[in-house]
Coordinates of C-alpha atoms (C1' of nucleotides) in Angstrom, one line a residue:
Chain A
M1 CA -58.7 32.1 72.4
T2 CA -56.5 35.1 72.7
T3 CA -52.9 34.8 71.5
F4 CA -49.9 37.2 71.9
A5 CA -50.5 38.1 68.3
D6 CA -53.9 39.6 69.2
L7 CA -52.5 42.1 71.8
G8 CA -51.0 44.7 69.4
L9 CA -47.4 43.9 70.2
S10 CA -44.7 44.7 67.7
Q11 CA -43.3 42.0 65.3
K12 CA -40.0 42.2 67.1
V13 CA -41.5 41.5 70.5
L14 CA -43.8 38.8 69.1
S15 CA -40.9 36.9 67.5
A16 CA -39.0 36.9 70.8
V17 CA -42.0 35.7 72.6
T18 CA -42.5 32.9 70.1
D19 CA -38.8 31.9 70.3
A20 CA -39.2 31.8 74.0
G21 CA -41.9 29.1 73.5
Y22 CA -45.0 31.1 74.5
S23 CA -48.2 31.5 72.4
T24 CA -51.0 32.2 75.0
P25 CA -50.8 35.2 77.2
T26 CA -51.7 34.8 80.9
P27 CA -54.8 36.6 82.3
I28 CA -52.7 39.5 83.5
Q29 CA -50.8 39.8 80.2
A30 CA -54.1 39.6 78.3
G31 CA -55.6 42.2 80.4
A32 CA -52.7 44.6 80.9
I33 CA -50.8 44.6 77.5
P34 CA -53.6 46.2 75.2
P35 CA -54.2 49.2 77.4
A36 CA -50.5 49.7 78.3
L37 CA -49.8 49.8 74.6
Q38 CA -52.4 52.6 74.4
R39 CA -50.5 54.5 76.9
R40 CA -53.1 53.9 79.6
D41 CA -52.1 53.8 83.3
I42 CA -52.4 50.2 84.8
L43 CA -53.4 49.1 88.2
G44 CA -52.3 45.4 88.1
I45 CA -53.4 43.3 91.0
A46 CA -51.4 40.1 90.6
Q47 CA -49.2 37.8 92.6
T48 CA -45.9 36.9 91.3
G49 CA -46.1 33.7 89.1
T50 CA -48.9 35.0 87.1
G51 CA -46.8 36.2 84.3
K52 CA -46.8 39.8 85.7
T53 CA -43.4 40.8 84.6
A54 CA -44.0 40.1 80.9
S55 CA -47.2 42.1 81.2
F56 CA -45.2 45.3 81.5
V57 CA -42.0 44.2 79.8
L58 CA -43.6 43.4 76.4
P59 CA -45.5 46.5 76.0
M60 CA -42.6 48.7 77.1
L61 CA -40.4 47.1 74.5
T62 CA -43.0 47.8 71.8
L63 CA -43.4 51.3 73.1
L64 CA -39.6 51.9 73.1
E65 CA -39.2 51.1 69.5
K66 CA -40.1 54.8 68.8
G67 CA -37.4 57.2 69.8
R68 CA -34.0 57.0 71.3
A69 CA -32.3 57.5 74.7
R70 CA -30.3 60.5 75.5
A71 CA -27.4 60.6 77.9
R72 CA -28.3 60.6 81.5
M73 CA -31.9 60.8 80.5
P74 CA -33.6 57.4 80.9
R75 CA -36.8 56.8 79.0
T76 CA -38.4 54.3 81.3
L77 CA -38.0 53.5 84.9
I78 CA -38.9 50.3 86.8
L79 CA -38.7 50.0 90.6
E80 CA -38.3 46.7 92.3
P81 CA -38.0 45.9 96.1
T82 CA -35.0 43.5 95.9
R83 CA -31.8 43.3 93.9
E84 CA -32.6 39.8 92.7
L85 CA -36.0 40.8 91.5
A86 CA -34.4 43.8 89.7
A87 CA -31.9 41.5 88.1
Q88 CA -34.6 39.1 87.0
V89 CA -36.6 41.8 85.3
A90 CA -33.4 42.8 83.5
E91 CA -33.1 39.2 82.3
N92 CA -36.6 39.5 81.0
F93 CA -35.6 42.5 78.9
E94 CA -32.6 40.6 77.5
K95 CA -34.9 37.7 76.6
Y96 CA -37.8 39.5 75.0
G97 CA -35.7 42.4 73.7
K98 CA -33.2 40.2 71.8
N99 CA -34.4 41.9 68.5
H100 CA -34.0 45.4 69.9
K101 CA -31.1 47.5 70.4
L102 CA -31.9 48.8 73.8
N103 CA -29.6 50.0 76.6
V104 CA -30.8 48.5 79.7
A105 CA -29.3 49.6 83.0
L106 CA -29.6 47.7 86.2
L107 CA -29.1 50.0 89.2
I108 CA -28.9 48.1 92.3
G109 CA -26.8 48.4 95.5
G110 CA -23.9 46.3 96.5
V111 CA -22.0 46.6 93.2
S112 CA -19.8 49.4 91.8
F113 CA -21.1 52.5 90.4
D114 CA -18.7 52.6 87.4
E115 CA -20.5 50.3 85.0
Q116 CA -23.8 51.7 86.0
D117 CA -22.5 55.2 85.3
R118 CA -21.2 54.2 81.9
K119 CA -24.6 52.8 80.9
L120 CA -26.4 56.1 82.1
E121 CA -23.8 58.1 80.2
R122 CA -24.5 56.2 77.0
G123 CA -28.3 56.8 77.4
A124 CA -30.5 54.3 79.1
D125 CA -33.7 53.2 77.5
V126 CA -34.7 51.2 80.5
L127 CA -33.6 51.7 84.1
I128 CA -34.3 48.9 86.6
C129 CA -33.6 49.9 90.1
T130 CA -33.9 49.2 93.8
P131 CA -34.9 52.6 95.4
G132 CA -31.8 53.2 97.4
R133 CA -29.2 53.0 94.6
L134 CA -31.5 55.1 92.2
L135 CA -31.6 57.9 94.8
D136 CA -27.9 57.6 95.3
H137 CA -27.4 58.2 91.6
C138 CA -29.9 61.1 91.6
E139 CA -28.1 62.7 94.5
R140 CA -24.8 62.5 92.6
G141 CA -26.5 64.5 89.9
K142 CA -25.7 62.0 87.2
L143 CA -29.3 61.3 86.4
L144 CA -32.2 63.4 84.8
M145 CA -35.5 61.9 85.4
T146 CA -37.4 64.5 83.2
G147 CA -37.3 62.2 80.1
V148 CA -39.0 59.2 81.8
E149 CA -42.1 58.3 79.7
V150 CA -43.0 55.0 81.5
F151 CA -42.8 54.5 85.2
V152 CA -43.3 51.0 86.7
I153 CA -43.8 50.3 90.4
D154 CA -43.7 46.6 90.9
E155 CA -44.6 44.8 94.1
A156 CA -46.0 47.8 95.7
D157 CA -47.3 46.1 98.8
R158 CA -43.9 44.5 99.5
M159 CA -42.3 47.9 99.0
L160 CA -44.7 49.2 101.7
D161 CA -43.7 46.4 104.0
M162 CA -40.1 47.3 103.5
G163 CA -40.6 51.0 104.1
F164 CA -39.8 52.1 100.7
I165 CA -42.9 54.3 100.2
P166 CA -41.2 57.6 101.2
D167 CA -38.5 56.8 98.7
I168 CA -40.9 56.0 96.0
E169 CA -42.7 59.2 96.6
R170 CA -39.4 61.2 96.2
I171 CA -38.6 59.3 93.0
A172 CA -42.1 59.9 91.6
K173 CA -41.8 63.6 92.3
M174 CA -38.9 63.8 89.9
I175 CA -40.8 62.2 87.0
P176 CA -42.9 64.3 84.8
F177 CA -46.6 64.2 85.3
T178 CA -47.3 63.3 81.8
R179 CA -45.7 59.9 82.2
Q180 CA -47.5 56.6 82.0
T181 CA -47.5 54.6 85.2
L182 CA -47.8 50.9 85.6
F183 CA -48.4 50.0 89.1
F184 CA -48.5 46.4 90.4
S185 CA -49.3 44.9 93.7
A186 CA -50.3 41.5 95.0
T187 CA -52.7 42.9 97.5
M188 CA -54.6 46.2 97.8
P189 CA -54.6 47.3 101.5
P190 CA -55.8 50.8 102.1
E191 CA -52.3 52.5 102.1
I192 CA -51.6 50.9 98.7
Q193 CA -54.9 52.0 97.4
K194 CA -54.1 55.6 98.4
L195 CA -50.8 55.4 96.8
A196 CA -52.3 54.2 93.6
D197 CA -54.9 56.9 93.7
R198 CA -52.1 59.4 93.9
F199 CA -49.9 57.9 91.3
L200 CA -52.3 56.8 88.6
Q201 CA -54.6 58.7 86.3
N202 CA -57.7 56.9 85.2
P203 CA -56.0 53.5 85.4
E204 CA -57.1 50.3 83.7
R205 CA -57.6 48.0 86.6
V206 CA -56.5 44.5 85.9
E207 CA -57.0 42.0 88.7
V208 CA -56.3 38.2 88.4
A209 CA -57.1 35.5 90.9
K210 CA -54.3 34.0 92.9
P211 CA -52.8 31.2 90.9
S212 CA -54.8 28.5 92.6
S213 CA -52.6 25.9 91.0
T214 CA -49.8 26.8 93.4
T215 CA -51.3 25.1 96.4
K216 CA -52.9 22.3 94.2
T217 CA -49.7 21.1 92.8
I218 CA -47.8 21.3 96.0
T219 CA -47.8 18.5 98.6
Q220 CA -47.5 20.1 102.1
R221 CA -46.4 18.3 105.1
I222 CA -45.4 19.4 108.7
V223 CA -42.6 17.7 110.6
A224 CA -42.2 17.9 114.3
S225 CA -38.9 18.8 115.7
H226 CA -37.5 19.9 119.1
N227 CA -36.6 23.5 119.3
K228 CA -32.8 23.2 119.4
D229 CA -31.1 24.2 116.3
Y230 CA -28.8 21.1 116.1
E231 CA -32.0 18.9 116.5
K232 CA -33.7 20.8 113.8
R233 CA -30.7 20.4 111.6
A234 CA -30.7 16.7 112.2
V235 CA -34.3 16.4 111.4
L236 CA -33.8 18.4 108.3
R237 CA -31.0 16.2 107.0
D238 CA -33.0 13.1 107.6
L239 CA -35.9 14.6 105.8
I240 CA -33.7 15.6 102.9
K241 CA -32.1 12.1 102.7
A242 CA -35.6 10.6 102.8
Q243 CA -36.7 12.3 99.6
D244 CA -36.3 10.0 96.5
E245 CA -37.1 12.7 94.0
L246 CA -35.2 15.6 95.3
K247 CA -33.9 17.5 92.3
N248 CA -33.2 20.7 94.2
A249 CA -34.6 22.6 97.1
I250 CA -34.8 26.0 98.8
I251 CA -34.5 25.9 102.6
F252 CA -35.9 29.0 104.3
C253 CA -34.8 30.2 107.7
N254 CA -36.3 33.3 109.6
R255 CA -32.9 34.8 110.3
K256 CA -29.8 35.7 108.4
K257 CA -27.6 34.1 111.1
D258 CA -29.4 30.9 110.8
V259 CA -29.1 30.9 107.1
A260 CA -25.3 31.2 107.5
D261 CA -25.2 28.5 110.3
L262 CA -27.4 26.1 108.4
F263 CA -25.4 26.6 105.2
R264 CA -22.2 25.8 107.0
S265 CA -23.7 22.8 108.7
L266 CA -25.1 21.3 105.5
E267 CA -21.8 22.0 103.8
R268 CA -19.9 20.3 106.4
H269 CA -22.2 17.4 106.2
G270 CA -21.3 17.0 102.5
F271 CA -24.5 18.4 100.8
S272 CA -24.2 20.5 97.7
V273 CA -25.4 23.8 99.2
G274 CA -25.5 27.5 98.7
A275 CA -26.8 30.4 100.7
L276 CA -28.6 33.6 100.0
H277 CA -29.5 36.5 102.4
G278 CA -29.2 40.2 102.3
D279 CA -26.1 40.7 104.2
M280 CA -24.0 38.6 101.8
D281 CA -22.0 40.6 99.3
Q282 CA -23.7 41.0 95.9
R283 CA -21.2 38.9 94.0
S284 CA -22.0 36.0 96.3
R285 CA -25.8 36.5 96.0
T286 CA -25.7 36.6 92.3
A287 CA -23.3 33.6 92.1
M288 CA -25.3 31.5 94.5
L289 CA -28.5 32.2 92.7
Q290 CA -27.1 31.5 89.4
G291 CA -25.5 28.2 90.6
F292 CA -28.7 27.1 92.0
K293 CA -30.5 27.9 88.7
D294 CA -27.8 26.1 86.8
N295 CA -28.2 23.0 89.0
Q296 CA -24.7 23.3 90.2
I297 CA -26.0 23.7 93.8
T298 CA -28.7 21.3 95.0
L299 CA -29.8 23.1 98.1
L300 CA -30.2 26.8 98.6
V301 CA -30.5 28.0 102.2
A302 CA -32.1 31.4 102.1
S303 CA -33.8 34.1 104.1
D304 CA -37.1 35.6 102.8
V305 CA -35.1 37.6 100.3
A306 CA -35.9 34.5 98.2
A307 CA -39.5 34.0 99.3
R308 CA -41.3 36.2 96.7
G309 CA -41.1 36.5 93.1
L310 CA -38.0 34.6 92.3
D311 CA -38.5 32.8 89.1
I312 CA -36.8 29.4 89.3
P313 CA -39.1 27.1 87.3
D314 CA -38.2 23.8 88.6
V315 CA -37.5 23.7 92.3
S316 CA -38.7 20.2 93.4
H317 CA -38.8 20.9 97.1
V318 CA -39.1 23.7 99.7
F319 CA -38.2 23.2 103.3
N320 CA -39.1 25.7 106.0
F321 CA -36.4 25.3 108.5
D322 CA -38.3 27.8 110.6
V323 CA -42.1 28.4 110.5
P324 CA -42.5 31.9 109.0
I325 CA -43.7 34.5 111.4
H326 CA -46.1 36.0 108.8
A327 CA -48.5 33.6 107.3
E328 CA -48.3 35.2 104.0
D329 CA -44.6 34.5 103.7
Y330 CA -45.5 30.7 104.0
V331 CA -47.5 31.0 100.8
H332 CA -44.7 32.8 99.1
R333 CA -42.1 30.4 100.2
I334 CA -43.9 27.3 99.2
G335 CA -44.8 29.0 96.0
R336 CA -41.1 28.5 94.9
T337 CA -42.0 25.0 94.2
G338 CA -44.8 23.5 92.1
R339 CA -44.3 26.2 89.5
A340 CA -45.5 26.0 85.8
G341 CA -47.7 23.1 86.4
R342 CA -45.0 20.9 87.9
S343 CA -45.5 19.1 91.2
G344 CA -43.7 20.2 94.2
Q345 CA -43.1 19.2 97.8
A346 CA -43.1 21.6 100.8
F347 CA -42.0 20.6 104.3
T348 CA -42.2 22.6 107.4
L349 CA -40.4 22.0 110.6
V350 CA -42.5 22.8 113.5
T351 CA -41.6 23.1 117.1
K352 CA -43.8 23.5 120.2
S353 CA -43.4 27.3 120.2
D354 CA -44.5 27.6 116.6
S355 CA -48.0 26.4 117.1
K356 CA -49.6 29.9 116.9
Y357 CA -47.8 30.7 113.6
L358 CA -48.9 27.3 112.3
D359 CA -52.5 28.0 113.2
A360 CA -52.3 31.4 111.4
I361 CA -50.9 29.6 108.3
E362 CA -53.6 27.0 108.3
K363 CA -56.3 29.6 108.7
L364 CA -54.8 31.6 105.9
I365 CA -54.6 28.7 103.4
G366 CA -57.9 27.3 104.7
E367 CA -56.8 23.9 105.4
K368 CA -55.0 21.7 107.9
I369 CA -51.6 20.6 106.8
E370 CA -50.9 16.9 107.4
W371 CA -48.1 15.8 109.8
L372 CA -45.6 13.8 107.9
S373 CA -45.6 11.2 110.8
G374 CA -46.7 11.6 114.3
D375 CA -46.9 15.3 115.8
L376 CA -45.5 17.3 118.5
S377 CA -47.0 15.2 121.2
E378 CA -45.1 12.2 120.0
L379 CA -41.6 13.8 120.2
G380 CA -39.3 11.9 122.3
A381 CA -37.0 13.4 124.8
P382 CA -34.7 16.1 123.4
M383 CA -31.3 15.1 122.5
E384 CA -28.8 15.3 125.2
S385 CA -26.9 18.5 125.2
F386 CA -23.2 18.1 124.8
E387 CA -22.3 21.4 126.0
S388 CA -20.3 19.8 128.9
G389 CA -18.1 17.8 126.4
D390 CA -17.0 21.0 124.9
K391 CA -14.1 22.0 126.9
G392 CA -11.0 22.8 124.8
R393 CA -13.1 25.2 122.8
R394 CA -13.0 28.0 125.3
G395 CA -9.3 27.8 125.1
R396 CA -9.4 28.4 121.5
D397 CA -11.6 31.4 121.8
K398 CA -9.1 33.1 124.0
G399 CA -8.1 36.5 122.6
R400 CA -10.9 36.6 120.2
G401 CA -13.6 39.2 120.2
D402 CA -17.1 38.5 121.7
K403 CA -18.5 38.6 118.2
D404 CA -16.4 35.6 117.2
R405 CA -17.2 33.7 120.2
G406 CA -20.9 34.3 119.6
R407 CA -20.6 33.0 116.1
D408 CA -18.6 30.0 117.0
R409 CA -21.1 28.9 119.6
G410 CA -23.5 27.9 116.9
R411 CA -20.7 26.5 114.8
D412 CA -19.6 24.2 117.6
R413 CA -23.0 22.8 118.2
D414 CA -23.0 20.5 115.1
G415 CA -19.9 21.6 113.3
R416 CA -17.1 20.7 115.5
R417 CA -13.7 20.9 114.1
G418 CA -11.7 17.8 113.3
S419 CA -13.2 14.3 114.0
S420 CA -16.2 14.2 116.2
S421 CA -18.1 11.4 117.7
H422 CA -21.2 13.4 118.5
S423 CA -24.4 11.9 117.3
D424 CA -25.2 15.0 115.2
D425 CA -22.0 14.5 113.4
T426 CA -21.6 10.8 113.0
K427 CA -22.9 10.3 109.5
P428 CA -19.9 10.0 107.3
V429 CA -20.0 12.5 104.4
D430 CA -20.1 9.9 101.7
T431 CA -23.5 8.4 102.8
V432 CA -25.4 11.5 101.8
A433 CA -28.2 10.7 99.5
V434 CA -28.4 14.0 97.7
S435 CA -26.7 14.3 94.2
Q436 CA -23.1 15.3 94.1
P437 CA -21.9 15.4 97.6
K438 CA -18.7 16.7 96.2
E439 CA -17.3 20.2 96.5
P440 CA -20.1 22.5 95.3
V441 CA -18.2 23.7 92.1
A442 CA -16.5 26.9 91.2
V443 CA -19.4 29.0 92.1
T444 CA -19.1 28.3 95.7
E445 CA -15.4 28.1 95.6
T446 CA -15.3 31.9 95.3
T447 CA -18.2 32.7 97.3
R448 CA -18.8 30.4 100.2
T449 CA -16.6 32.3 102.6
E450 CA -18.4 35.3 101.9
V451 CA -21.5 33.9 103.4
V452 CA -19.5 33.6 106.5
N453 CA -18.0 37.0 106.0
A454 CA -21.4 38.7 105.5
E455 CA -22.4 37.5 108.8
A456 CA -19.2 38.9 110.4
K457 CA -19.6 42.0 108.4
Q458 CA -23.0 42.4 110.2
D459 CA -21.2 42.1 113.5
T460 CA -18.4 44.4 112.6
R461 CA -21.0 46.9 111.4
R462 CA -22.9 46.7 114.6
Q463 CA -19.9 46.9 116.8
Q464 CA -17.7 49.3 114.9
N465 CA -20.2 51.6 113.4
G466 CA -18.4 53.8 111.1
N467 CA -15.7 51.6 109.9
R468 CA -17.8 50.3 107.0
N469 CA -15.1 49.2 104.8
A470 CA -13.6 46.9 107.4
R471 CA -12.8 43.4 106.0
P472 CA -13.7 41.0 108.7
Y473 CA -10.8 38.6 107.9
P474 CA -7.3 39.3 106.6
A475 CA -7.0 38.3 103.1
N476 CA -4.2 36.1 101.7
D477 CA -2.4 37.0 98.5
D478 CA -4.8 34.8 96.5
G479 CA -7.6 36.9 97.7
R480 CA -9.1 34.2 100.0
D481 CA -9.1 34.8 103.6
Q482 CA -7.6 32.8 106.4
R483 CA -10.9 31.9 107.7
R484 CA -11.4 29.9 104.6
Q485 CA -8.2 27.9 105.2
R486 CA -9.5 27.1 108.7
H487 CA -12.7 26.0 107.1
H488 CA -10.8 23.7 104.9
R489 CA -9.2 22.0 107.9
D490 CA -12.6 21.2 109.2
H491 CA -12.6 18.4 106.6
D492 CA -9.5 16.7 107.4
D493 CA -7.8 15.6 110.5
G494 CA -4.4 17.0 109.6
P495 CA -1.8 18.2 112.1
T496 CA -2.6 21.2 114.3
P497 CA -1.7 24.3 112.2
V498 CA 1.2 26.5 112.9
G499 CA 1.0 30.2 113.2
F500 CA -2.0 31.7 114.8
G501 CA -4.2 28.8 113.9
D502 CA -7.7 29.5 115.3
D503 CA -6.2 31.9 117.7
I504 CA -6.0 34.9 115.5
P505 CA -6.2 38.0 117.9
A506 CA -9.4 39.9 117.5
F507 CA -7.6 43.1 116.3
M508 CA -6.2 41.2 113.3
L509 CA -9.7 40.1 112.2
I510 CA -10.6 43.7 111.7
A511 CA -8.5 44.7 108.9
G512 CA -10.0 48.2 108.5
K513 CA -8.4 51.2 107.0
A514 CA -6.0 52.3 109.7
Chain B
dA1 C1' -38.6 36.4 117.4
dA2 C1' -37.3 38.9 110.8
dA3 C1' -36.0 40.7 106.3
dA4 C1' -35.3 43.9 102.9
dA5 C1' -32.7 48.4 101.0
dA6 C1' -27.5 53.2 100.2
dG7 C1' -22.9 53.4 102.2

DNA sequence: AAAAAAG
């Protein structure tokens, strides 16, 4: 049987791999590492979860042992579609490069240029980037790509979906033709094949089967729900509470707004919960993901930014709050559980209008998913709407912009302020079955408002177009914003606040640069 | 019906 020692990797790399507890390479690693070490181009066709990342990180580390980086001239470049994946690759370099003295620069958006500039100035051996930020650095003229020896394009098909191909072409033009190119994609549609043909010279093609274990180790169930968000939230809560072996879970929504709404709802119901979507500020994204990995957060509500490639080894459950519109996304989402041979549970909430998407999913995976109990035809009457019992609220909305009103509509549905007797809100917080229903630790202390803010930021962006630095809520001197204080009051029935209370005039909510 | 990525 092949071991890592047979692949031609350097001692430094081998000892780091051994320390990490690995001895046997995965098929993509066994297939890609030897030719990569011989400076061949690679066409790797592999899904995430096949050990793909190490299949380029390990040979790159070995190759980088010769030579030294010069200022502003990176020696290798890796492109990733999302910031989280880029950060994950950087972590891999830390882990397997612990015996090396390499300067690894992570160039992603949403964070300050300063530290990135400093790393570039010192001379980066490895540049790990999302396309936008890399181009931004290039345009500032602080980066010379003429020294790049190894160019990695990861998740090419996803980059195509995301419209990054023109950016990648621009970047590729800046890199010398003599480079070595490692190109990875989970699938090979014609456009990707064309791209590969243009970028690669006589590549070694390494194709590995989909990890069949993913679906085998995952128990999948579908759960019927009415279409209203508050009903879906109630179904979800019941489902979560019914799990006896829920260690942690990722809950996927189709829209960023619903991520924010569901996050707030679950938080209000006392769950240990975090959120992750692309309009959150990067600090929160990083903190939420880290808090989830560290088991400080039990539930992570996420958009499809978290669907692919994120490497969290022991997620016990995946819940699809929404049926994904694209069937492949279903496979990616549920693939966040049942990893590394563990068992996993995947539940998908299905409403009547979802049936065609469900059909597409079942067709793709080649099997019918079992209903947890009953099916759509057995749904009772929808919950009574309580819109009418919701007077008072309109008064509170007076003087606030439309954007705020729009946001609060979702909030009032199942997250009413103060004490509520609505059925959706009757469960006292302390009956929650999930671990640690307490405040979700320091991580969320600093970040949870920013989930809310991100959403408002989106609105602000949309409405104000041009005032990009607008802070959606006025900050207090401790750096928190007033919205957070209001949020706190949701949890107690204290006296009506003085000052603006909930009636902060719209113009004050937009504290832009005047 | 979406999300992601530069600011």
